[in-house]
Amino acid sequence: MNGAAARDGRRFLARSSFIEMAARERARAMLDADTFRELLGPFDRIKSPWLPLQGIVAQADDGVVLARGTLDGRPALVAAIESAYQGGSIGEVSGAKIAGALELALGDCKQGRPVLPLLLLETGGVRLQEANLGLAAIAEIHAAIIALRRHVPVVGVVAGTVGCFGGMSMAAALCSRLIVTRQARLGMNGPEVIEQEAGIAELDASDRALIWSLIGGEQRYAVGLADALLEDDAATIAAAVRDAFAQGLPQLERSAQVEHLVRRLACIDPLRPPDANTLRRLWGEGAVN
Amino acid sequence: MEEIKLDYPARQAVLRRVHVGVVGSGDLEVLLEPSPDLRAHVLITTSVDGYGVIWKHVLDRFFERFEGAASIEINDFGATPGVVMLRLEQAAEALRS
């Protein structure tokens, strides 16, 4: 083995994979050491009343871990979604947990006690079994993010490998700053849904190279829909999260750059959708828009 | 979906709460906490029906060595007996650490 390969190997082994962590470990890994304090944990048993009625076993925390703690000594709130439970889907309870926590953080911000909100998004979007109740909760999450970012930056992380889809991809897009890894995916409809609804000629969901070239973290970063592209390492991501908060409020939130976004849409012909490289040329750094 | 309740004698008080695992495919979560009496109580909710005998075998074996007066809630999403035992052992280990 040559020197460079050996160095790569050592670096790889020294990493602590964020992707492989469950939601609770992820939240803990982001906060300053020994400051993690969970809100509405599993022993509070605030779980879905709807899933057991449909013959599905409910998890005691409904798949969302809320934690207070600090980031570089500043009070913070982390909401981490557990992707292994029901695809990280947002139901009435899990959605209300996130929305309620964000609203409490907003209350603190308004009283001059800023709380840094961090969203660890790993979700297929709304939980279909809870339908409108989940969607209503997601709308509350959107509203809370928009209200909060007048006071503090709202930072999101999409690490993969589930990614972030549906209504929650809008939550990601509303974040002041979004951090992704190469393994992340970010999009409105998931590839399986598109294939199922529009046919395999439209999109082959099993073609991983194609899927990641279109909605993968690297592409989303290259076309300006994410602010940082990182290795799958918990310490690297934790440092980037601190950096994202340290930068303070953006001059203009990405989702508020309406004219810029309209110009972007205007340069795309829906009858001839661009491939991944063309989109990078149209939307990437240095493009005219 | 099926619920199974099992009871076991205990010798030691349990002083802490422990949570391990996730209700993901082929996995389960275990919530272990002090029981209100000096016995151990297990409440299993499983997505797979008809395996009550297997569950009893697995828990019988676990309680051959575990003597804590614990209330154990198991939320299972189709874990194999091996995975169930690993999660129970993980909970017992977390209790000791």
Coordinates of C-alpha atoms in Angstrom, one line a residue:
Chain A
M1 CA 0.0 0.0 0.0
N2 CA 1.4 3.4 -0.9
G3 CA 1.6 6.3 1.5
A4 CA -1.5 8.2 0.3
A5 CA -3.7 5.1 0.4
A6 CA -2.5 4.3 3.9
R7 CA -3.3 7.8 5.0
D8 CA -6.7 7.6 3.4
G9 CA -7.3 4.3 5.2
R10 CA -6.3 5.7 8.6
R11 CA -8.4 8.8 8.1
F12 CA -11.4 6.5 7.2
L13 CA -10.9 4.4 10.3
A14 CA -10.6 7.5 12.5
R15 CA -13.9 8.8 11.4
S16 CA -17.0 8.3 13.5
S17 CA -19.9 7.7 11.0
F18 CA -22.8 10.1 11.6
I19 CA -25.0 8.2 9.2
E20 CA -24.7 5.0 11.2
M21 CA -25.8 6.7 14.4
A22 CA -29.4 6.4 15.6
A23 CA -31.3 9.7 16.2
R24 CA -30.5 9.9 19.9
E25 CA -26.7 9.4 19.3
R26 CA -26.8 11.9 16.5
A27 CA -28.4 14.6 18.8
R28 CA -25.9 13.8 21.5
A29 CA -22.9 14.0 19.0
M30 CA -23.9 17.5 17.9
L31 CA -24.2 19.1 21.4
D32 CA -21.3 20.1 23.7
A33 CA -20.1 17.2 25.7
D34 CA -22.4 16.2 28.7
T35 CA -25.0 18.9 27.9
F36 CA -27.6 16.6 26.2
R37 CA -30.9 16.7 28.1
E38 CA -33.8 14.9 26.4
L39 CA -37.4 16.4 26.3
L40 CA -40.3 14.0 26.0
G41 CA -38.1 10.9 25.9
P42 CA -39.2 7.3 25.4
F43 CA -40.2 6.8 29.0
D44 CA -42.8 9.7 28.6
R45 CA -44.4 7.4 26.1
I46 CA -45.9 10.1 24.0
K47 CA -46.5 7.9 21.0
S48 CA -48.7 7.5 18.0
P49 CA -52.3 6.7 18.9
W50 CA -53.0 5.9 15.2
L51 CA -50.4 3.3 14.2
P52 CA -51.6 0.5 16.6
L53 CA -55.2 1.0 15.2
Q54 CA -53.7 0.0 11.9
G55 CA -51.8 -3.0 13.3
I56 CA -48.4 -1.2 13.4
V57 CA -46.2 -1.3 16.5
A58 CA -45.5 2.2 17.8
Q59 CA -42.2 3.4 19.1
A60 CA -42.2 5.0 22.5
D61 CA -40.8 8.4 21.3
D62 CA -42.7 8.3 17.9
G63 CA -39.3 8.5 16.2
V64 CA -38.3 12.0 17.2
V65 CA -35.6 12.9 19.7
L66 CA -35.8 16.4 21.2
A67 CA -32.8 17.6 23.2
R68 CA -31.7 20.7 24.9
G69 CA -28.0 21.4 25.4
T70 CA -25.4 23.9 24.3
L71 CA -23.4 24.5 21.1
D72 CA -20.1 26.3 21.9
G73 CA -21.8 27.2 25.2
R74 CA -24.9 28.8 23.6
P75 CA -28.3 27.3 24.5
A76 CA -29.5 25.0 21.7
L77 CA -32.4 22.8 20.7
V78 CA -31.8 19.7 18.6
A79 CA -34.6 17.8 16.9
A80 CA -33.4 14.5 15.4
I81 CA -35.6 12.2 13.3
E82 CA -35.1 8.4 13.6
S83 CA -35.0 7.1 10.0
A84 CA -35.2 3.4 11.0
Y85 CA -38.6 3.9 12.5
Q86 CA -41.3 4.1 9.8
G87 CA -38.8 5.8 7.4
G88 CA -38.5 8.8 9.6
S89 CA -42.0 9.7 8.7
I90 CA -43.8 12.6 10.4
G91 CA -47.0 11.8 12.1
E92 CA -49.3 13.8 14.4
V93 CA -47.1 13.2 17.5
S94 CA -43.6 13.3 16.0
G95 CA -44.6 16.4 14.0
A96 CA -46.1 18.1 17.1
K97 CA -43.0 17.3 19.1
I98 CA -40.8 19.2 16.6
A99 CA -43.3 22.1 16.0
G100 CA -43.9 22.5 19.8
A101 CA -40.2 22.5 20.6
L102 CA -39.5 25.1 17.9
E103 CA -42.3 27.2 19.2
L104 CA -40.9 27.1 22.7
A105 CA -37.5 28.1 21.3
L106 CA -39.2 31.0 19.5
G107 CA -40.8 32.1 22.8
D108 CA -37.4 32.1 24.4
C109 CA -35.9 34.1 21.5
K110 CA -38.7 36.7 21.8
Q111 CA -37.8 37.1 25.4
G112 CA -34.2 37.8 24.6
R113 CA -32.9 34.3 25.4
P114 CA -31.8 33.0 22.0
V115 CA -32.0 29.3 21.5
L116 CA -30.1 27.8 18.5
P117 CA -32.4 25.4 16.6
L118 CA -30.8 22.5 14.8
L119 CA -32.8 20.0 12.7
L120 CA -31.3 16.6 11.9
L121 CA -33.6 15.6 9.0
E122 CA -33.8 12.0 7.9
T123 CA -37.3 11.5 6.7
G124 CA -39.5 10.4 3.9
G125 CA -42.0 13.2 4.8
V126 CA -45.5 12.8 6.0
R127 CA -46.5 9.5 7.6
L128 CA -49.2 8.2 5.2
Q129 CA -51.0 6.4 8.0
E130 CA -51.6 9.7 9.7
A131 CA -52.2 11.7 6.6
N132 CA -53.6 15.1 7.2
L133 CA -52.6 15.2 10.9
G134 CA -49.0 14.7 9.8
L135 CA -49.3 17.4 7.1
A136 CA -50.8 19.9 9.5
A137 CA -47.9 19.3 11.9
I138 CA -45.4 19.8 9.0
A139 CA -47.1 23.1 8.2
E140 CA -46.6 24.1 11.8
I141 CA -43.0 23.2 11.5
H142 CA -42.6 25.4 8.4
A143 CA -44.3 28.3 10.2
A144 CA -42.1 27.9 13.3
I145 CA -38.9 27.8 11.2
I146 CA -39.9 31.0 9.4
A147 CA -40.8 32.7 12.7
L148 CA -37.6 31.5 14.3
R149 CA -35.2 32.6 11.6
R150 CA -36.0 36.3 12.3
H151 CA -34.1 35.8 15.6
V152 CA -31.5 33.1 15.0
P153 CA -30.3 31.0 12.1
V154 CA -32.1 27.7 11.7
V155 CA -29.6 25.0 10.7
G156 CA -30.5 21.7 9.0
V157 CA -28.5 18.6 8.4
V158 CA -29.3 15.9 5.9
A159 CA -26.8 13.1 6.2
G160 CA -28.5 10.1 4.5
T161 CA -29.0 7.5 3.6
V162 CA -32.8 8.0 3.8
G163 CA -32.5 11.7 2.9
C164 CA -35.2 14.3 3.2
F165 CA -38.4 14.3 1.2
G166 CA -41.9 15.6 0.9
G167 CA -43.1 18.3 3.2
M168 CA -40.0 18.0 5.2
S169 CA -37.8 18.8 2.1
M170 CA -39.6 22.1 2.3
A171 CA -38.6 22.4 5.9
A172 CA -35.0 21.8 4.8
A173 CA -35.3 24.4 2.1
L174 CA -36.6 26.9 4.7
C175 CA -33.5 26.5 6.9
S176 CA -31.1 29.4 7.0
R177 CA -28.2 27.0 6.3
L178 CA -28.3 23.4 5.2
I179 CA -25.5 20.9 5.6
V180 CA -25.4 17.7 3.5
T181 CA -23.1 14.7 2.9
R182 CA -22.5 12.9 -0.4
Q183 CA -24.8 10.2 0.8
A184 CA -27.7 12.6 1.5
R185 CA -30.7 13.0 -0.9
L186 CA -33.0 15.9 -0.9
G187 CA -36.1 16.3 -3.0
M188 CA -39.9 16.7 -3.0
N189 CA -40.9 13.2 -4.3
G190 CA -38.7 10.2 -3.6
P191 CA -37.5 8.3 -6.7
E192 CA -39.6 5.2 -5.8
V193 CA -42.7 7.4 -5.7
I194 CA -41.9 9.0 -9.1
E195 CA -41.3 5.6 -10.7
Q196 CA -44.5 4.2 -9.2
E197 CA -46.6 7.2 -10.4
A198 CA -45.0 8.1 -13.7
G199 CA -43.5 4.8 -14.8
I200 CA -40.0 3.5 -15.1
A201 CA -39.4 5.3 -18.4
E202 CA -39.7 8.6 -16.4
L203 CA -37.2 7.5 -13.7
D204 CA -35.6 4.2 -12.8
A205 CA -35.5 4.3 -9.0
S206 CA -33.0 1.4 -8.9
D207 CA -30.4 3.4 -10.9
R208 CA -28.5 4.7 -7.9
A209 CA -25.9 6.6 -9.9
L210 CA -28.7 8.5 -11.7
I211 CA -30.7 9.1 -8.5
W212 CA -27.7 10.6 -6.6
S213 CA -26.6 12.6 -9.7
L214 CA -30.1 14.3 -9.6
I215 CA -30.9 14.7 -5.9
G216 CA -27.8 13.6 -4.1
G217 CA -26.0 15.9 -1.6
E218 CA -23.1 16.7 -4.0
Q219 CA -25.5 17.9 -6.7
R220 CA -27.7 19.8 -4.3
Y221 CA -24.6 21.6 -3.0
A222 CA -23.3 22.2 -6.5
V223 CA -26.5 23.9 -7.6
G224 CA -26.7 26.1 -4.5
L225 CA -29.5 24.3 -2.6
A226 CA -27.1 23.4 0.3
D227 CA -24.4 25.4 2.0
A228 CA -21.9 22.8 3.0
L229 CA -20.9 19.3 1.6
L230 CA -19.2 17.2 4.2
E231 CA -17.6 13.8 4.8
D232 CA -19.7 11.4 6.9
D233 CA -18.0 12.2 10.2
A234 CA -19.8 13.3 13.4
A235 CA -17.0 15.6 14.5
T236 CA -16.8 17.3 11.1
I237 CA -20.6 17.8 11.0
A238 CA -20.6 19.1 14.6
A239 CA -17.9 21.6 13.7
A240 CA -19.8 22.7 10.6
V241 CA -23.0 23.2 12.6
R242 CA -21.2 25.5 15.0
D243 CA -19.7 27.4 12.1
A244 CA -23.2 27.7 10.5
F245 CA -24.6 29.3 13.7
A246 CA -21.5 31.5 14.2
Q247 CA -22.1 33.1 10.8
G248 CA -25.2 34.7 12.2
L249 CA -28.3 35.5 10.2
P250 CA -27.9 35.4 6.4
Q251 CA -28.4 38.7 4.6
L252 CA -31.4 37.2 2.8
E253 CA -32.7 33.7 3.5
R254 CA -32.4 31.4 0.6
S255 CA -36.2 30.8 0.4
A256 CA -36.8 34.6 0.4
Q257 CA -34.7 35.2 -2.7
V258 CA -37.8 35.1 -4.8
E259 CA -36.5 36.9 -7.9
H260 CA -33.4 34.8 -8.0
L261 CA -35.4 31.6 -7.7
V262 CA -37.9 32.8 -10.4
R263 CA -34.9 33.5 -12.8
R264 CA -33.6 30.0 -12.1
L265 CA -36.9 28.4 -13.0
A266 CA -37.2 30.6 -16.1
C267 CA -34.0 29.1 -17.6
I268 CA -35.5 25.6 -17.6
D269 CA -37.7 24.2 -20.3
P270 CA -39.9 21.6 -18.7
L271 CA -40.4 19.9 -22.0
R272 CA -36.7 19.3 -22.2
P273 CA -35.6 18.8 -18.5
P274 CA -31.9 19.3 -18.0
D275 CA -29.6 16.4 -17.0
A276 CA -27.5 16.8 -13.8
N277 CA -24.5 18.4 -15.6
T278 CA -26.7 20.9 -17.5
L279 CA -28.4 21.9 -14.3
R280 CA -25.0 22.6 -12.7
R281 CA -24.1 24.8 -15.6
L282 CA -27.4 26.6 -15.4
W283 CA -27.6 27.0 -11.6
G284 CA -24.1 26.3 -10.3
E285 CA -21.5 28.8 -9.0
G286 CA -20.7 31.4 -11.6
A287 CA -23.9 31.0 -13.5
V288 CA -25.5 34.2 -14.7
N289 CA -28.6 34.0 -12.5
Chain B
M1 CA -50.0 -7.2 16.0
E2 CA -50.0 -9.1 19.3
E3 CA -49.4 -8.4 23.0
I4 CA -47.7 -10.9 25.3
K5 CA -47.3 -10.5 29.0
L6 CA -44.7 -12.5 31.0
D7 CA -43.8 -12.4 34.7
Y8 CA -40.6 -13.6 36.5
P9 CA -39.3 -13.7 40.0
A10 CA -36.5 -11.2 40.9
R11 CA -33.8 -10.9 43.5
Q12 CA -32.3 -7.4 43.0
A13 CA -33.9 -4.0 42.9
V14 CA -33.4 -2.0 39.7
L15 CA -32.5 1.6 40.3
R16 CA -32.3 3.1 36.8
R17 CA -34.1 3.3 33.5
V18 CA -32.5 2.1 30.3
H19 CA -33.7 2.5 26.7
V20 CA -32.1 0.7 23.8
G21 CA -32.9 -0.1 20.2
V22 CA -35.4 1.1 17.6
V23 CA -38.7 -0.2 16.2
G24 CA -37.1 -0.7 12.8
S25 CA -37.3 -3.6 10.4
G26 CA -35.9 -6.7 12.1
D27 CA -35.2 -4.7 15.2
L28 CA -36.9 -3.8 18.5
E29 CA -36.8 -1.3 21.3
V30 CA -36.4 -2.2 25.0
L31 CA -37.6 0.1 27.8
L32 CA -36.3 -1.2 31.1
E33 CA -37.2 0.5 34.4
P34 CA -37.8 -0.3 38.1
S35 CA -40.8 -2.4 38.6
P36 CA -43.4 -1.5 41.3
D37 CA -43.0 -4.8 43.1
L38 CA -40.2 -7.3 43.6
R39 CA -41.0 -9.2 40.5
A40 CA -40.0 -8.6 36.8
H41 CA -42.8 -7.8 34.3
V42 CA -42.4 -8.0 30.6
L43 CA -44.9 -6.5 28.1
I44 CA -44.2 -7.4 24.5
T45 CA -45.9 -5.8 21.5
T46 CA -44.9 -7.5 18.3
S47 CA -45.8 -7.0 14.7
V48 CA -45.7 -10.7 14.1
D49 CA -48.5 -12.9 15.4
G50 CA -48.3 -16.4 16.7
Y51 CA -44.8 -16.6 18.1
G52 CA -45.8 -16.5 21.8
V53 CA -43.9 -19.8 22.6
I54 CA -40.7 -18.5 21.0
W55 CA -40.9 -15.3 23.0
K56 CA -41.4 -17.2 26.2
H57 CA -38.3 -19.4 25.4
V58 CA -36.2 -16.3 24.8
L59 CA -37.3 -14.4 27.9
D60 CA -37.0 -17.6 30.0
R61 CA -33.4 -17.9 29.0
F62 CA -32.7 -14.2 29.6
F63 CA -34.2 -14.4 33.1
E64 CA -32.0 -17.4 34.0
R65 CA -29.2 -14.9 34.4
F66 CA -31.0 -11.6 34.9
E67 CA -32.3 -11.1 38.4
G68 CA -33.5 -7.5 38.4
A69 CA -37.0 -6.4 39.4
A70 CA -37.6 -4.6 36.2
S71 CA -40.6 -3.6 34.1
I72 CA -39.6 -4.3 30.6
E73 CA -41.5 -3.0 27.6
I74 CA -40.5 -4.5 24.3
N75 CA -41.8 -3.0 21.0
D76 CA -40.8 -5.4 18.3
F77 CA -40.8 -5.0 14.5
G78 CA -40.0 -8.6 13.4
A79 CA -36.7 -9.1 15.2
T80 CA -35.3 -12.7 15.2
P81 CA -34.8 -14.4 18.6
G82 CA -31.0 -13.7 18.3
V83 CA -31.6 -10.0 17.9
V84 CA -34.1 -10.0 20.7
M85 CA -31.5 -11.6 23.0
L86 CA -28.8 -9.1 21.9
R87 CA -31.0 -6.1 22.7
L88 CA -32.0 -7.6 26.1
E89 CA -28.3 -8.2 26.9
Q90 CA -27.5 -4.6 25.7
A91 CA -30.1 -3.2 28.1
A92 CA -28.8 -5.4 31.0
E93 CA -25.2 -4.2 30.2
A94 CA -26.3 -0.5 30.1
L95 CA -28.0 -1.1 33.5
R96 CA -24.7 -2.2 35.0
S97 CA -22.5 0.5 33.4

